[in-house]
Amino acid sequence: MKRIKLYIFVLIITYSSIYSAEIPYGAGTKAGSFLRIDTSARVSGMAGAFTSITGDVSCLNYNPAGLVTIEYPQVYTTYGNWFVDTNFGYIAFALPSRTKNNSTIALSLTYLDYGNLTRVTGLDENGIPVEAGTFNASDMNLSAGYARKQFLMNREVMLGVALKFVHLAIDNNSAFGFGIDMGANYMLDKDWCLGVAVKNIGTSGKMINTADDLPTEIRVGSSREFVVKEQNIKCSIDIIEPLDNKLHLLLGIESKLIYDISARAGYRVNYDTDWFTVGFGYNYKNIRLDYAYVPFNVLGNTHRISLGYFFTDLFKEVTPPHTVAPLPPPKISDIVAVFNGIPKSTFSIEWQWQDVEGADGYRIYDAENDKLLQEVLQGKSVWLETGLQHHTKYTRYIKAFNITEEGKSSVKTSATTHELKSVLFVKLLNKVALEINFKHGEYTIQENVIPVLDKIAELLIEFKPNKVYLEGHTDNSGEATENLDLSQRRSDTVKQYLIKKGVPDKILVSIGYGDKKPIADNNTEESKKKNRRVEFVIITDEGKEVRATRE
């Protein structure tokens, strides 16, 4: 049995070095060949065709640029029993930024443990191997990646880079190596992506007086998503050029079925083993379970299981508190001014004040009970009026540090928080921006919505707001992560349409909220239809946030 394990150990190294059983010139000369093993059951089920797939922490090991579209923090782990007693494991974590998905960082750890192997010192007089105990062999890789969106020649491109720390060990010998992965993705349209990546650029340290290059490869891929009878189908193709082997072609497909189940299949061209793969995935709330079956002909069959968790609660939208414990207002002094105001509509609040130049911070209180409603330490802030009651008095305290020589703060007169232009713009927008709805499971713009978007484009071009957030939403029919992806695609679709109509790209920000913000109860088809929508949130020139609402 131990001799069998040693034989399998040699086969694994040979296989992972050359991708197949054929051994061309140069095969087997690369260190860290385990870096070519698929780290995710989802990826394995699609035969490794993942260069142009985005929004998955596994992108770190295929094309780090794909990390940038990750919506929420996620952790993902894979475990599998390989051949005989060989064990393979993987764990990864991704953390997107909170600045409208502009960047993501990720970490991953991959290991391959070959188990205890028999040490053979030679042959006896009968030609039988002489055993002298056992030894262990293992490989490990630690990766750290960063991805962000970047405008190049007026085009938004996803860029990513990953640094690798590789450790190889056989018996008492070990080697350390460093490498780098680089990649880019470009969206041809809302559901068609191109990707390119260069992996494993680097070398390992000396292993028994020999230092080798890592298994460098160039990957080019394309993926596209289709909707067939309300089912999302994603097709992917990769071309891989290893520097130490022949060209390979990978084909993968993923179809989202009923009850949050996904089916996957893949095919590898120019492979003698593991040429066909299958798998499935199941989503339950924030949890994703993936499985893949990968046959290896004479080496046997392998099974890979992955488990992921999405921390959707970490990035909940934060709004100013409106019911908190009383906090005594500061005392009036030469550098603390108090102003009173009464909101007269949902669009503006008129303050009876003289505004302080260079204000360093302010607080807003309920004038009746002195409860703190909002506190801003410095800089500009968006005052959300959702908690304001009409004809209720509010008090704002401003603290300024630009004291004059006479010991008094410098002041200037301010009329209202909104100019008439902003109020007029919001009123006009409210008349047209509430019917941006979508069919079940789709993110294409319906014909009856086009005139509405055309009118919105005219308003945005005419009034030139500072920023426009396009918030995508879904009903609760799908799984949470699927709904997040669908809502993002809906907001992206509206954004691209407005850009084509002449709205400046720089003022539009698209973001998806999934099913987290319903405006109806989702109990009927009619109410679900209302939740399948895109809403507009406007940041005016005065820094005011205004949400389009039904008048």
XYZ file of C-alpha atoms in Angstrom:
551
model
C 0.000 0.000 0.000
C 2.816 2.413 0.871
C 4.522 1.701 -2.465
C 1.218 2.426 -4.206
C 1.032 5.775 -2.407
C 4.568 6.609 -3.529
C 3.622 5.748 -7.106
C 0.520 7.925 -6.868
C 2.653 10.778 -5.471
C 4.837 10.656 -8.583
C 1.772 10.531 -10.843
C 0.208 13.565 -9.151
C 3.330 15.644 -9.625
C 3.607 14.543 -13.241
C -0.078 15.199 -13.962
C -0.250 18.608 -12.341
C 2.937 19.613 -14.145
C 1.673 18.865 -17.642
C -2.129 18.906 -17.387
C -2.279 15.514 -19.104
C -0.607 12.132 -19.413
C 1.419 13.180 -22.446
C 4.897 14.443 -21.559
C 6.270 16.890 -24.135
C 9.660 18.504 -23.919
C 10.017 20.651 -20.810
C 7.172 19.052 -18.869
C 7.819 18.393 -15.225
C 10.490 21.088 -14.992
C 8.238 23.626 -13.285
C 8.035 24.070 -9.517
C 4.726 24.615 -7.769
C 2.746 22.558 -10.265
C -0.054 22.229 -7.707
C -0.921 25.854 -8.543
C -2.731 24.468 -11.602
C -5.244 22.490 -9.550
C -8.750 23.983 -9.579
C -9.372 25.482 -6.139
C -13.176 25.702 -6.237
C -15.893 23.114 -6.792
C -17.795 25.699 -8.845
C -14.765 26.242 -11.074
C -14.108 22.488 -11.326
C -17.699 21.877 -12.401
C -17.134 24.320 -15.288
C -13.829 22.641 -16.272
C -11.818 25.634 -15.049
C -13.201 28.078 -17.657
C -13.173 31.033 -15.262
C -10.928 33.732 -16.734
C -13.824 36.050 -17.634
C -16.165 35.158 -14.746
C -16.531 37.942 -12.174
C -17.971 38.464 -8.702
C -16.538 35.311 -7.065
C -13.702 35.105 -4.538
C -12.282 32.199 -6.579
C -11.354 34.765 -9.253
C -8.266 35.429 -7.142
C -6.738 32.197 -8.480
C -7.779 32.606 -12.143
C -8.055 36.301 -12.957
C -7.849 38.673 -9.964
C -9.626 41.412 -11.939
C -12.903 39.523 -11.456
C -12.833 40.328 -7.733
C -13.912 43.922 -8.313
C -17.621 43.145 -8.821
C -17.996 41.313 -5.496
C -20.896 42.962 -3.667
C -20.417 41.773 -0.089
C -17.642 40.214 2.023
C -17.475 36.466 1.461
C -15.515 33.477 2.687
C -15.148 30.294 0.648
C -13.499 26.980 1.431
C -12.852 23.745 -0.476
C -11.833 20.317 0.728
C -11.313 17.095 -1.162
C -9.766 13.668 -0.837
C -7.604 13.259 -3.878
C -5.878 10.055 -4.890
C -5.308 7.478 -2.098
C -4.578 9.528 1.070
C -3.761 12.783 -0.690
C -5.697 15.777 0.684
C -6.382 19.104 -0.983
C -7.713 22.222 0.755
C -8.449 25.861 -0.012
C -9.858 28.830 1.900
C -10.350 32.393 0.659
C -11.812 35.667 1.886
C -12.788 38.771 -0.095
C -13.595 42.240 1.206
C -15.055 44.810 -1.218
C -14.786 48.511 -0.539
C -17.823 50.522 0.500
C -17.281 53.133 -2.195
C -19.767 51.808 -4.751
C -17.782 48.647 -5.613
C -14.677 50.452 -6.878
C -12.177 47.973 -5.398
C -11.811 44.639 -3.589
C -9.036 42.944 -1.626
C -8.797 39.169 -1.135
C -6.673 36.514 0.571
C -6.451 32.775 -0.053
C -4.556 29.756 1.248
C -4.116 26.574 -0.818
C -2.485 23.375 0.370
C -1.840 19.885 -0.981
C -0.774 17.188 1.511
C 0.613 13.994 -0.016
C 0.502 12.126 3.305
C 3.128 9.717 4.640
C 5.240 8.100 1.908
C 7.662 5.189 2.181
C 11.365 6.019 2.022
C 13.257 3.523 -0.158
C 17.065 3.363 0.219
C 17.755 0.793 -2.500
C 17.151 -2.816 -3.554
C 18.184 -6.011 -1.786
C 19.810 -9.013 -3.490
C 16.371 -10.166 -4.673
C 15.519 -6.823 -6.255
C 12.993 -5.898 -3.555
C 12.980 -2.236 -2.399
C 14.522 -1.680 1.024
C 12.200 0.456 3.130
C 13.592 2.878 5.734
C 10.663 4.589 7.409
C 8.400 7.226 5.936
C 8.540 10.865 4.883
C 6.008 13.587 4.115
C 5.520 15.918 1.164
C 3.295 18.970 0.918
C 2.748 22.172 -1.071
C 1.256 25.477 0.082
C 0.399 28.815 -1.510
C -0.683 32.073 0.144
C -2.149 34.688 -2.223
C -3.109 38.321 -1.655
C -5.024 40.142 -4.373
C -6.335 43.602 -5.182
C -8.761 44.619 -7.923
C -10.337 47.896 -8.951
C -12.237 49.572 -11.766
C -10.233 51.983 -13.865
C -11.075 54.254 -16.794
C -8.726 53.713 -19.737
C -9.380 55.701 -22.919
C -12.863 56.565 -21.646
C -13.651 52.874 -21.076
C -14.249 51.233 -17.703
C -11.894 48.280 -17.271
C -11.478 45.893 -14.344
C -7.845 45.418 -13.316
C -6.405 43.013 -10.775
C -3.114 41.787 -9.364
C -2.221 39.017 -6.900
C 1.015 38.272 -5.069
C 1.905 34.665 -4.213
C 4.032 33.117 -1.502
C 4.754 29.450 -2.317
C 6.223 26.800 -0.002
C 7.254 23.341 -1.257
C 8.402 20.532 1.042
C 9.612 16.963 0.423
C 11.041 15.102 3.406
C 13.724 17.343 4.941
C 14.020 19.551 1.872
C 11.973 22.685 1.303
C 11.853 25.725 -0.943
C 10.152 29.100 -0.910
C 9.005 30.959 -3.971
C 7.299 34.175 -4.957
C 5.036 34.887 -7.881
C 2.547 37.341 -9.317
C -0.724 37.089 -11.247
C -2.120 39.933 -13.357
C -5.421 40.222 -15.174
C -8.036 42.449 -16.764
C -11.728 42.171 -17.637
C -13.795 44.260 -20.017
C -17.580 44.235 -20.377
C -18.628 44.366 -24.040
C -22.179 44.835 -22.807
C -24.148 44.134 -19.645
C -23.836 40.343 -19.931
C -20.794 39.715 -22.165
C -17.333 39.813 -20.605
C -13.818 39.355 -21.970
C -10.897 38.446 -19.739
C -7.142 38.033 -19.986
C -4.657 36.977 -17.311
C -1.044 35.952 -16.857
C -0.507 33.556 -13.945
C 2.437 32.343 -11.895
C 5.143 34.751 -13.011
C 8.027 33.939 -10.681
C 10.419 31.305 -9.392
C 10.773 29.020 -6.415
C 13.777 28.797 -4.149
C 16.293 26.015 -4.437
C 15.034 22.479 -3.829
C 18.040 20.162 -3.511
C 20.298 22.768 -5.167
C 17.825 23.415 -7.997
C 15.596 26.469 -8.468
C 12.777 26.314 -11.002
C 10.303 28.724 -12.516
C 6.681 28.589 -11.446
C 4.251 27.144 -14.059
C 3.572 30.382 -15.942
C 0.548 30.436 -18.234
C -1.415 32.931 -20.313
C -5.219 32.779 -20.169
C -7.761 34.423 -22.480
C -11.478 33.946 -21.889
C -14.959 35.062 -22.808
C -18.260 34.491 -21.021
C -21.824 35.472 -21.771
C -25.091 35.106 -19.897
C -28.385 34.283 -21.596
C -31.974 34.130 -20.362
C -33.903 31.156 -21.751
C -37.474 30.707 -20.519
C -36.697 32.767 -17.392
C -33.619 30.613 -16.662
C -30.175 32.245 -16.532
C -27.521 30.313 -18.460
C -23.864 31.343 -18.378
C -21.455 30.018 -21.010
C -17.696 30.405 -20.718
C -14.693 29.559 -22.878
C -10.982 29.790 -21.997
C -7.830 29.379 -24.060
C -4.748 28.552 -21.973
C -1.154 28.696 -23.178
C 1.213 27.144 -20.601
C 4.820 28.088 -21.294
C 5.870 24.467 -20.675
C 3.085 22.656 -22.530
C 0.652 22.673 -25.434
C -2.397 24.902 -25.918
C -5.597 23.970 -24.035
C -9.246 24.855 -24.564
C -11.771 24.889 -21.697
C -15.551 25.034 -22.111
C -17.938 25.598 -19.202
C -21.649 26.154 -18.681
C -23.729 27.039 -15.623
C -27.524 27.063 -15.509
C -29.615 28.316 -12.609
C -32.511 25.934 -12.085
C -35.413 25.861 -9.641
C -35.167 26.065 -5.849
C -31.847 27.964 -5.922
C -30.023 25.046 -7.560
C -27.382 25.519 -10.260
C -26.203 22.793 -12.635
C -22.730 22.909 -14.174
C -20.760 21.013 -16.801
C -17.397 21.421 -18.475
C -15.236 19.992 -21.234
C -11.459 20.215 -21.690
C -9.873 19.967 -25.142
C -6.315 18.631 -25.504
C -6.466 16.702 -22.243
C -6.037 12.950 -21.769
C -7.465 12.941 -18.234
C -10.249 14.861 -16.449
C -11.562 16.001 -19.845
C -15.193 16.042 -18.688
C -16.544 17.516 -15.449
C -19.957 18.021 -13.864
C -21.195 19.728 -10.726
C -23.990 21.573 -8.999
C -24.502 24.401 -6.541
C -27.155 25.144 -3.947
C -27.839 28.512 -2.335
C -29.668 28.913 0.950
C -29.927 32.472 2.206
C -26.300 33.587 2.651
C -24.789 30.103 2.252
C -23.599 28.465 -0.975
C -22.734 24.777 -1.327
C -20.873 23.570 -4.438
C -19.968 20.061 -5.588
C -17.914 18.821 -8.546
C -17.179 15.378 -9.958
C -13.888 15.141 -11.855
C -12.842 11.760 -13.350
C -9.146 11.017 -13.937
C -9.319 7.764 -15.926
C -6.762 5.282 -14.511
C -6.098 7.483 -11.489
C -9.723 7.213 -10.415
C -12.423 9.763 -9.721
C -12.245 12.802 -7.463
C -14.964 14.705 -5.646
C -14.681 18.309 -4.525
C -16.951 20.084 -2.060
C -16.917 23.817 -1.394
C -18.820 25.920 1.109
C -19.215 29.688 0.998
C -20.807 32.337 3.179
C -21.799 35.880 2.193
C -21.808 38.577 4.886
C -24.649 40.633 3.448
C -25.529 42.168 6.826
C -22.145 43.901 7.124
C -22.898 46.437 4.410
C -26.390 47.514 5.374
C -27.172 51.091 4.490
C -26.553 53.382 7.434
C -28.989 56.241 7.991
C -28.847 58.909 10.685
C -30.625 57.859 13.894
C -33.858 59.683 14.664
C -34.699 58.213 18.058
C -31.822 58.286 20.517
C -31.217 59.141 24.139
C -31.372 62.853 25.016
C -28.059 64.654 24.766
C -27.906 68.186 26.198
C -27.163 70.751 23.481
C -23.911 72.691 23.830
C -23.982 76.029 25.552
C -24.196 79.103 23.387
C -20.879 80.950 23.117
C -19.001 83.173 20.729
C -17.981 80.188 18.623
C -21.158 78.127 18.937
C -24.200 79.410 17.088
C -27.742 78.056 17.333
C -30.269 78.195 14.511
C -33.903 77.086 14.482
C -35.838 75.814 11.492
C -39.128 74.216 10.464
C -39.421 71.859 7.447
C -42.178 72.997 5.113
C -42.057 70.155 2.591
C -40.201 66.952 1.804
C -37.950 68.946 -0.501
C -36.589 71.672 1.737
C -36.212 72.844 5.289
C -36.011 76.576 5.907
C -33.686 77.639 8.689
C -33.834 80.958 10.481
C -30.102 81.359 10.760
C -26.924 83.057 9.844
C -24.633 80.319 8.574
C -21.083 80.098 9.874
C -18.242 80.251 7.382
C -15.781 77.377 7.706
C -18.015 75.425 10.083
C -16.118 72.483 11.511
C -19.140 70.497 12.630
C -22.759 70.634 13.663
C -25.547 68.794 15.468
C -29.274 68.788 14.800
C -31.689 68.341 17.729
C -35.418 68.025 18.166
C -36.158 71.424 19.659
C -38.967 70.030 21.850
C -37.107 67.275 23.720
C -33.428 67.977 22.928
C -32.915 64.551 21.324
C -29.898 64.379 19.032
C -30.977 63.536 15.471
C -27.721 63.946 13.576
C -24.105 64.776 14.288
C -21.495 65.681 11.710
C -17.940 66.263 12.881
C -16.623 67.992 9.805
C -16.981 68.333 6.081
C -20.098 68.127 3.957
C -22.941 65.795 4.878
C -26.194 64.692 3.319
C -29.125 65.446 5.601
C -31.742 62.730 5.080
C -35.174 64.189 5.712
C -37.053 60.917 6.156
C -37.355 61.499 9.904
C -38.500 65.108 9.751
C -42.062 65.988 10.694
C -43.759 68.921 9.045
C -44.264 72.005 11.218
C -41.992 70.613 13.935
C -39.202 72.832 15.174
C -35.607 71.634 14.887
C -32.446 73.191 16.235
C -28.980 73.145 14.670
C -25.814 73.977 16.584
C -22.727 74.884 14.580
C -19.216 75.090 15.964
C -16.692 77.182 14.031
C -12.980 77.587 14.583
C -12.238 80.550 12.331
C -12.396 83.108 15.148
C -11.925 86.755 14.239
C -9.571 89.059 16.085
C -12.522 90.349 18.070
C -13.205 86.801 19.308
C -16.334 86.341 17.240
C -17.087 83.797 14.527
C -17.374 84.950 10.956
C -20.928 84.592 9.618
C -22.796 84.999 6.382
C -26.476 84.983 5.502
C -27.999 81.776 4.099
C -31.553 81.538 2.826
C -32.644 77.900 2.467
C -31.019 74.515 2.087
C -32.259 74.157 -1.494
C -32.435 76.554 -4.342
C -35.597 76.687 -6.433
C -33.789 74.974 -9.299
C -33.151 71.835 -7.257
C -36.732 71.690 -5.987
C -38.099 72.061 -9.507
C -35.795 69.328 -10.807
C -36.913 66.853 -8.131
C -40.587 67.632 -8.725
C -40.195 66.988 -12.460
C -38.221 63.805 -11.831
C -40.930 62.480 -9.518
C -43.445 62.631 -12.338
C -41.527 60.197 -14.547
C -39.012 58.156 -12.530
C -41.326 55.729 -10.753
C -42.154 53.281 -13.520
C -38.739 51.706 -14.176
C -39.817 48.085 -13.689
C -38.571 44.770 -15.062
C -39.886 41.321 -15.912
C -39.200 38.382 -13.604
C -35.541 37.341 -13.672
C -34.629 39.851 -16.399
C -32.623 43.055 -16.560
C -33.431 44.185 -20.100
C -35.304 47.472 -20.510
C -38.939 47.058 -21.557
C -40.297 49.004 -24.524
C -42.773 50.987 -22.413
C -39.939 52.176 -20.157
C -37.841 53.718 -22.950
C -39.885 56.986 -23.168
C -39.573 57.332 -19.382
C -35.787 56.943 -19.488
C -35.581 59.370 -22.405
C -37.367 62.012 -20.329
C -35.133 61.328 -17.326
C -32.067 61.720 -19.557
C -33.355 65.124 -20.714
C -33.822 66.256 -17.107
C -30.378 65.058 -16.039
C -28.719 66.824 -18.973
C -30.654 70.049 -18.335
C -30.296 70.341 -14.557
C -26.842 68.720 -14.197
C -27.045 67.264 -10.653
C -23.814 66.575 -8.812
C -24.363 62.794 -8.608
C -27.134 60.304 -9.450
C -27.345 56.915 -7.721
C -29.245 54.248 -9.668
C -30.494 51.724 -7.103
C -31.508 48.326 -8.472
C -34.012 46.086 -6.655
C -35.681 42.670 -7.026
C -38.550 40.741 -5.525
C -37.843 37.841 -3.139
C -38.224 35.016 -5.680
C -34.546 34.108 -5.895
C -31.696 33.430 -3.485
C -30.057 36.440 -1.829
C -26.808 36.404 -3.803
C -28.647 35.891 -7.101
C -30.954 38.801 -6.318
C -27.962 41.014 -5.560
C -26.420 40.153 -8.903
C -29.706 40.692 -10.767
C -30.355 44.044 -9.084
C -26.842 45.223 -9.967
C -27.378 44.243 -13.590
C -30.644 46.186 -13.665
C -29.008 49.348 -12.370
C -26.074 48.867 -14.772
C -28.500 48.498 -17.691
C -30.241 51.780 -16.870
C -26.863 53.482 -16.420
C -25.619 52.370 -19.847
C -28.853 53.525 -21.509
C -28.607 56.995 -19.937
C -24.971 57.271 -21.025
C -25.976 56.489 -24.608
C -28.530 59.308 -24.359
C -25.831 61.817 -23.445
C -25.874 61.803 -19.648
C -22.286 62.226 -18.356
C -20.882 58.916 -17.153
C -19.103 60.548 -14.204
C -22.344 61.565 -12.438
C -23.958 58.094 -12.631
C -23.342 55.445 -9.964
C -25.126 52.085 -10.190
C -25.658 49.861 -7.149
C -27.807 46.805 -6.462
C -29.653 46.052 -3.229
C -31.246 42.711 -4.135
C -34.501 42.131 -2.245
C -33.421 44.094 0.863
C -35.619 47.154 0.194
C -39.097 46.100 -0.959
C -41.803 48.720 -1.418
C -44.520 46.033 -1.505
C -45.133 42.816 0.463
C -44.129 40.288 -2.282
C -47.283 38.257 -1.571
C -48.808 38.708 -5.029
C -47.460 38.946 -8.547
C -48.590 42.557 -8.718
C -46.667 43.484 -5.564
C -43.583 41.590 -6.761
C -43.728 43.550 -10.002
C -43.474 46.792 -8.011
C -40.321 45.537 -6.305
C -38.573 44.685 -9.595
C -37.398 48.241 -10.159
C -34.659 50.853 -10.398
C -34.919 54.001 -8.272
C -33.142 57.337 -8.571
C -31.364 59.149 -5.728
C -30.082 62.610 -6.619
C -27.223 64.520 -4.995
C -27.814 68.186 -5.820
C -25.175 70.868 -6.265
C -25.810 71.877 -2.666
C -24.814 68.397 -1.492
C -28.415 67.452 -0.692
C -29.615 63.862 -1.211
C -33.099 63.643 -2.695
C -34.919 60.421 -3.541
C -37.511 60.378 -6.302
C -40.863 59.588 -4.636
C -44.422 59.433 -5.835
C -46.163 62.781 -5.478
